[in-house]
């Protein structure tokens, strides 16, 4: 049975991780930064060496086509994203892109041409850390989110996506045709504890939880820390602290719902000034949609009630959400069959993490392949996956592609 070259895949993951690696062992390659540009250029150089046809689209997505026998047949798509969180891991996203590249090289060196084109893609800004929301490249390509709206997104320094795409030379001219696809696969680390805990090599997610992202602004009154009596203060920080606690506690009431407050900014952010304003984010997700709706509803009303009691104002912007994704059963079965052929352990599960497959599966039959995250760690320098599992995942991806291609 055809097998990928595990050492070559490992070397490429390491070479890519060096772009943005810092002393802590974390990788910082935020979307559209110089490091992301360097990663994109390295990826394109490898793909061009394999003779792939490269297309950069207007939101900077990179599509590399490995031509099949019948160029008119509906192609197969695989890939992921190569941008990272600040001080993130070296497998999140990059594994899926580099496994796609490795599969092309394996097919090529074995003189194997698929019946149809194989397209390996690198999606722009999946992480949504520098520019929010995430999954920007796949969302715009799928037609689900307006490109001009995404162009106008700015980072904390006020730089827009469009100007950063132009600056790094990835503001493509023409769309990559959203023609019909035969199948789309994404290999990704699980980013949770299940596979590692159960010592299973491959996860076959049935779908992706429904994500809801908020920006919240709490406005009180800036005042002197020393001469302002406690009674009558309009302390935005105190209001925020109650909101934060209530949000987390509400999510804890429901098994399959999670809530995270990942970003906070206070104004004027000075030791001896009562904060007059606090801006923060909320990320709520859940596999059970009713429970997730209930948590969102309870949290939104709690924010308003707490603001009132603290004599502050609150503005709630629920700026991103998508329905729960369910993957294609035939493709999931092909992945399961491949695991059996390769005698690799597997289990069905769901994805707690967002992925570009949220949008890709709106355009094409889609499915994902997970490999374990040691200790369930991700979005951190501790993110780690055994290379033998990376190779197993790439082999399952290869054989799933071969199965559905014919
Ligand atoms: O947020 C997410 O789930 C993804 O890893 N960016
Ligand atoms: Mn990812
Ligand atoms: Mn991520």
mmCIF file of C-alpha atoms and ligand atoms in Angstrom, residues 81 85 92 126-127 188 191 379, ligand 3:
data_model
loop_
_atom_site.group_PDB
_atom_site.id
_atom_site.type_symbol
_atom_site.label_atom_id
_atom_site.label_comp_id
_atom_site.label_asym_id
_atom_site.label_seq_id
_atom_site.Cartn_x
_atom_site.Cartn_y
_atom_site.Cartn_z
ATOM 1 C CA UNK A 81 -4.281 27.013 7.191
ATOM 2 C CA UNK A 85 -2.074 31.996 17.210
ATOM 3 C CA UNK A 92 -2.394 23.522 14.174
ATOM 4 C CA UNK A 126 -8.210 30.744 9.880
ATOM 5 C CA UNK A 127 -7.212 31.697 13.426
ATOM 6 C CA UNK A 188 -5.926 18.500 11.575
ATOM 7 C CA UNK A 191 -6.689 20.124 19.857
ATOM 8 C CA UNK A 379 -2.964 27.212 20.864
HETATM 9 MN MN1 LIG B 3 -6.227 27.213 15.811
#
